[in-house]
Amino acid sequence: MRYPYVTGTSVIGIKYKDGILLAADMGGSYGSTLRYKSVERIKAIGKHSLLGASGEISDFQEILRYLDELILYDNMWDDDNSLGPKEVHNYLNRIMYNRRNKFNPLWNTLVLGGVKNGKKYLGMVSMIGVHFEDDHVATGFGNHLARPILRDEWREDLSFEEAVKLLEKCMCVCLLRDRSSINKFQIAKITEEGVTISQPYALKTNWELSAFKNPSKGAEGTW
Amino acid sequence: MGSRWSPYDNNGGTCVAIAGSDYCVIAADTRMSTGYSILTRDYSKICKLADKAVMASSGFQADVRALQKNLAAKHLAYQHQHNKQMSCPAMAHLLSNTLYYKRFFPYYSFNVLGGLDNEGKGCVFTYDAVGSYERVGYSTQGSGSSLIMPVLDNQLKSPSPLLLPAKDAVTPLSESDAVDLVKDVFASATERDIYTGDAVEIVVINAKGIRRESIDLRKD
């Protein structure tokens, strides 16, 4: 059995008023070593879909090659038809499940978002082929840390600004509690108009709290 | 590294089916979990396989979905060959063969199949993961089954399968009483089984057709 080498941590995706937002940091961990700091883990697939990945980075890049071919062959028909997020998600589901059947999984959890014909779509696939749709999804640590926040505060009619704020709140919690996360993010947006993936940026953090400045205070006997 | 990779997961969930003299109730909760985490609160475990055959499945979601697709493809071929919908007892046998075909790399799925037989009587078929099956009057499968089965036994007392001549296993309850019983057993299982909750989806099949309803359960 193959085990992963370079891995990315949580991806978070939410629906909002006009489409889908995905967020992920740009870290690539080699075990617990932070080996890469500029890995793009969110990519556009065709005209209507966005794909985010956590897990083995090289397997994600292999998946991107599969999808490149899929979209290329779809374009060759030149029939003004194109694969939507639902079709791409289904394709990924079958690939992930097929590879687990061969005991040679693609070591990823994938988040797929998209908009086509006014229909928003947000789904997830795991490395053994478990898949589903929801209004908000998160992989790995994100499922523990971010989804409780999303279940509290998410609404269908979130504006873009509100949705970004909510995602940043989630990413901030992940940043503070998930050891392998880094403060360098991308947020990607997909609407009927198309895809925009943000430039990398950092969140404002506050380490001025007294507990951070004097960590041994109140813990007598410690050094 | 920690533990070895496994091709299986248990995504939990509970299924119940009750057969009456002229109806069948099939129900399942809508929670999908992995370990102590909930993946989604709104995932349907119920699949309409034919006009008079409905399957509820719990276990490993990816296998369940592969099984559903497999059966849908087989049923499509059946319709092309015979120009009719498959009967529930035929679908029951197909499901058994489909599961046994993967005897040495099983579909990790626990199914109950419900519907109406060729006489229009309610029927329930209950399975294990490798295809052993039996026609019964009522059944439950999945993570909450051990909490629900004794309650169904107590409320629906089926005649012994050893009786000669054989007696009908269908329950004496009316359709609405059966639906109420299903709501109660799910509300109860939800109290103690962490893999059951969020909502219960109830499908009723009778001579008029198929009806669906959904009732909220505890979300914790």
mmCIF file of C-alpha atoms in Angstrom, chain B residues 28-120:
data_model
loop_
_atom_site.group_PDB
_atom_site.id
_atom_site.type_symbol
_atom_site.label_atom_id
_atom_site.label_comp_id
_atom_site.label_asym_id
_atom_site.label_seq_id
_atom_site.Cartn_x
_atom_site.Cartn_y
_atom_site.Cartn_z
ATOM 1 C CA ALA B 28 -34.444 5.290 6.646
ATOM 2 C CA ASP B 29 -32.808 8.197 8.434
ATOM 3 C CA THR B 30 -30.897 10.814 6.421
ATOM 4 C CA ARG B 31 -27.705 11.183 8.453
ATOM 5 C CA MET B 32 -24.359 10.196 6.937
ATOM 6 C CA SER B 33 -21.431 9.889 9.329
ATOM 7 C CA THR B 34 -17.833 8.765 9.485
ATOM 8 C CA GLY B 35 -16.422 7.933 12.907
ATOM 9 C CA TYR B 36 -17.611 10.609 15.336
ATOM 10 C CA SER B 37 -18.145 13.164 12.517
ATOM 11 C CA ILE B 38 -21.308 13.901 10.595
ATOM 12 C CA LEU B 39 -20.655 14.323 6.870
ATOM 13 C CA THR B 40 -24.136 15.516 5.937
ATOM 14 C CA ARG B 41 -27.570 15.646 7.549
ATOM 15 C CA ASP B 42 -29.560 15.250 4.353
ATOM 16 C CA TYR B 43 -28.550 12.125 2.442
ATOM 17 C CA SER B 44 -31.299 9.800 1.200
ATOM 18 C CA LYS B 45 -30.618 6.094 1.740
ATOM 19 C CA ILE B 46 -33.795 5.059 -0.066
ATOM 20 C CA CYS B 47 -33.712 4.073 -3.723
ATOM 21 C CA LYS B 48 -36.651 3.277 -5.983
ATOM 22 C CA LEU B 49 -35.553 0.247 -7.994
ATOM 23 C CA ALA B 50 -38.865 -0.423 -9.779
ATOM 24 C CA ASP B 51 -42.503 0.705 -9.602
ATOM 25 C CA LYS B 52 -43.184 -1.793 -6.812
ATOM 26 C CA ALA B 53 -39.733 -2.284 -5.281
ATOM 27 C CA VAL B 54 -37.933 0.177 -3.023
ATOM 28 C CA MET B 55 -34.599 -0.449 -1.291
ATOM 29 C CA ALA B 56 -33.226 1.197 1.832
ATOM 30 C CA SER B 57 -29.503 0.691 2.462
ATOM 31 C CA SER B 58 -26.993 1.560 5.165
ATOM 32 C CA GLY B 59 -23.322 0.706 5.543
ATOM 33 C CA PHE B 60 -20.571 2.034 3.267
ATOM 34 C CA GLN B 61 -22.051 4.803 1.110
ATOM 35 C CA ALA B 62 -19.722 4.327 -1.886
ATOM 36 C CA ASP B 63 -20.594 0.620 -2.098
ATOM 37 C CA VAL B 64 -24.288 1.377 -1.596
ATOM 38 C CA ARG B 65 -24.236 3.835 -4.493
ATOM 39 C CA ALA B 66 -22.346 1.359 -6.717
ATOM 40 C CA LEU B 67 -24.941 -1.303 -5.834
ATOM 41 C CA GLN B 68 -27.833 1.046 -6.632
ATOM 42 C CA LYS B 69 -26.301 1.928 -10.009
ATOM 43 C CA ASN B 70 -25.650 -1.729 -10.776
ATOM 44 C CA LEU B 71 -29.263 -2.674 -10.012
ATOM 45 C CA ALA B 72 -30.585 0.298 -12.013
ATOM 46 C CA ALA B 73 -28.572 -0.846 -15.047
ATOM 47 C CA LYS B 74 -29.793 -4.456 -14.666
ATOM 48 C CA HIS B 75 -33.373 -3.241 -14.329
ATOM 49 C CA LEU B 76 -33.045 -1.158 -17.482
ATOM 50 C CA ALA B 77 -31.835 -4.236 -19.382
ATOM 51 C CA TYR B 78 -34.752 -6.217 -17.905
ATOM 52 C CA GLN B 79 -37.240 -3.615 -19.133
ATOM 53 C CA HIS B 80 -35.765 -3.724 -22.631
ATOM 54 C CA GLN B 81 -36.026 -7.524 -22.719
ATOM 55 C CA HIS B 82 -39.439 -8.004 -21.078
ATOM 56 C CA ASN B 83 -41.187 -4.671 -21.626
ATOM 57 C CA LYS B 84 -42.358 -4.497 -18.020
ATOM 58 C CA GLN B 85 -41.241 -3.453 -14.557
ATOM 59 C CA MET B 86 -39.527 -6.078 -12.445
ATOM 60 C CA SER B 87 -41.659 -7.494 -9.600
ATOM 61 C CA CYS B 88 -40.520 -7.069 -6.025
ATOM 62 C CA PRO B 89 -39.759 -10.802 -5.444
ATOM 63 C CA ALA B 90 -37.729 -10.882 -8.686
ATOM 64 C CA MET B 91 -35.828 -7.775 -7.660
ATOM 65 C CA ALA B 92 -35.233 -9.428 -4.269
ATOM 66 C CA HIS B 93 -33.564 -12.389 -5.946
ATOM 67 C CA LEU B 94 -31.552 -10.132 -8.265
ATOM 68 C CA LEU B 95 -30.301 -8.181 -5.257
ATOM 69 C CA SER B 96 -29.229 -11.408 -3.559
ATOM 70 C CA ASN B 97 -27.305 -12.565 -6.650
ATOM 71 C CA THR B 98 -25.756 -9.124 -7.109
ATOM 72 C CA LEU B 99 -24.491 -9.137 -3.531
ATOM 73 C CA TYR B 100 -23.217 -12.718 -3.712
ATOM 74 C CA TYR B 101 -21.396 -11.986 -6.975
ATOM 75 C CA LYS B 102 -19.055 -9.902 -4.853
ATOM 76 C CA ARG B 103 -18.793 -12.533 -2.108
ATOM 77 C CA PHE B 104 -14.992 -12.204 -1.772
ATOM 78 C CA PHE B 105 -14.837 -8.377 -1.943
ATOM 79 C CA PRO B 106 -18.315 -7.632 -0.666
ATOM 80 C CA TYR B 107 -20.466 -4.559 -1.003
ATOM 81 C CA TYR B 108 -20.463 -3.412 2.627
ATOM 82 C CA SER B 109 -24.165 -2.624 2.513
ATOM 83 C CA PHE B 110 -27.066 -3.670 4.710
ATOM 84 C CA ASN B 111 -30.322 -3.606 2.828
ATOM 85 C CA VAL B 112 -34.035 -4.013 3.265
ATOM 86 C CA LEU B 113 -36.161 -4.259 0.169
ATOM 87 C CA GLY B 114 -39.864 -3.504 0.354
ATOM 88 C CA GLY B 115 -42.739 -3.385 -2.070
ATOM 89 C CA LEU B 116 -45.804 -5.205 -3.297
ATOM 90 C CA ASP B 117 -45.728 -8.778 -4.588
ATOM 91 C CA ASN B 118 -47.611 -10.139 -7.630
ATOM 92 C CA GLU B 119 -50.835 -10.456 -5.562
ATOM 93 C CA GLY B 120 -50.565 -6.838 -4.402
#
